[in-house]
């Protein structure tokens, strides 16, 4: 048995140990008295045996137990014990008082050591179940407390980095402390825990579903109230993940916390105040993690490839570009759609590897197609992380030199939303790229943040109007109106408009009528592998003819 288990065993049996130790100590004191008496009296060395029950009493019962046993032992070997039994000579009072003083000192010291050790162990036990900064129960305490018929809510503070960088680390502790105090004041059965630096957990013991809904709304409302820090009112953003613990608890406690945190992740992604757990969330999260885990290997093993979808000039049908679209052929799972790995990869460092792969593949294709007289720009999508990567433009310049292509045959598409992450850095990097004569365009225009105030600053040649507007036109008058405005706006600031997601020739004809410059979509052709694109291009002589135009 190791020390940890020994201490746990002793702690669980403290009461029984102390109960049995009282008669044992009495017997030990009596035995020492009889031993000293039987060996001829106090003048012999056997009187030192009394230190044993005194030390044991101090360790078991603490300082009080050590003192009591020392006094009893001092009296037993004091006036009731002669110096020499054979002659009946009695001790001087100073002798047994002096000895009793030493007994008392040992009793106090052993009791003090035991009390200190007990206090320290108690403190360690408290620390193991509490957050020292806020004194709230911690993650381990929550796992120990999970019970059937309860609602577990994990609350995450979202603007932690902003708060810490502005007001210091202590503001997070204070925010957690005030939110916990606020939740505890509410009239509902609950317990509050701090499970991570920026996360709280609330365990509600409510049986009625309606009561749970009310409690959740109350928590959301309370979390929106500002906190007070150094006399300043501060807003704290928060999201909540929710899971129910049913009547029969079959899973380990960690599983329920995992469910709540998985729901929290969805709430953060969807920008919702709260989100309830469902089994589909865990399945999707697991699949995402597995997919990302295999993505790097997929790049190394050449499982990724690029297909190309042409861009057509609507006025005359001339093919004037192509967009490179990522494809992943998994050896066992088959074709994995880009929507299953690109968005998640954009939130990780893997996107840099993917972008590098796409750029190299696209440049190789430019070189190959030029040999066959196909001289059209290839557009590659880049992410926010790429634009914020130091020396990204220098990296592109080196690749252009390495492959020996003309820079104007490379187009970089940036989504509208990514422009707003760090507009100054984005504009600066895009200016460097445009300075290399690379074509720049804004993708998914109309779906992201409001970029109109920055649009005139960007060194772009095109805006790509998102397919959500294109596919609904011209039947949807609202979508058609947005399309017309976007095309007109592009022309007024001296750039061209591309409509993506053109699914049929009616939409193509409508785009022609409003003066849209270019079109891309299944109405023209679906994305093609390099050889298939070459065959399609040569077959139509680089010109797409719409039957309704």
Short mmCIF file of N, CA, C and O in Angstrom, two decimals, residues 51 353 476 520:
data_model
loop_
_atom_site.label_atom_id
_atom_site.label_comp_id
_atom_site.label_asym_id
_atom_site.label_seq_id
_atom_site.Cartn_x
_atom_site.Cartn_y
_atom_site.Cartn_z
N UNK A 51 7.53 7.47 27.24
CA UNK A 51 7.48 8.38 26.07
C UNK A 51 6.68 7.77 24.92
O UNK A 51 6.10 8.51 24.10
N UNK A 353 -0.39 24.73 -44.29
CA UNK A 353 0.08 23.61 -45.12
C UNK A 353 -0.81 23.42 -46.34
O UNK A 353 -0.32 23.18 -47.45
N UNK A 476 -36.31 35.61 -56.95
CA UNK A 476 -36.35 36.34 -55.68
C UNK A 476 -35.96 37.80 -55.95
O UNK A 476 -34.79 38.11 -56.24
N UNK A 520 -19.58 31.95 -62.85
CA UNK A 520 -18.93 30.69 -62.50
C UNK A 520 -19.98 29.79 -61.88
O UNK A 520 -20.76 30.22 -61.04
#
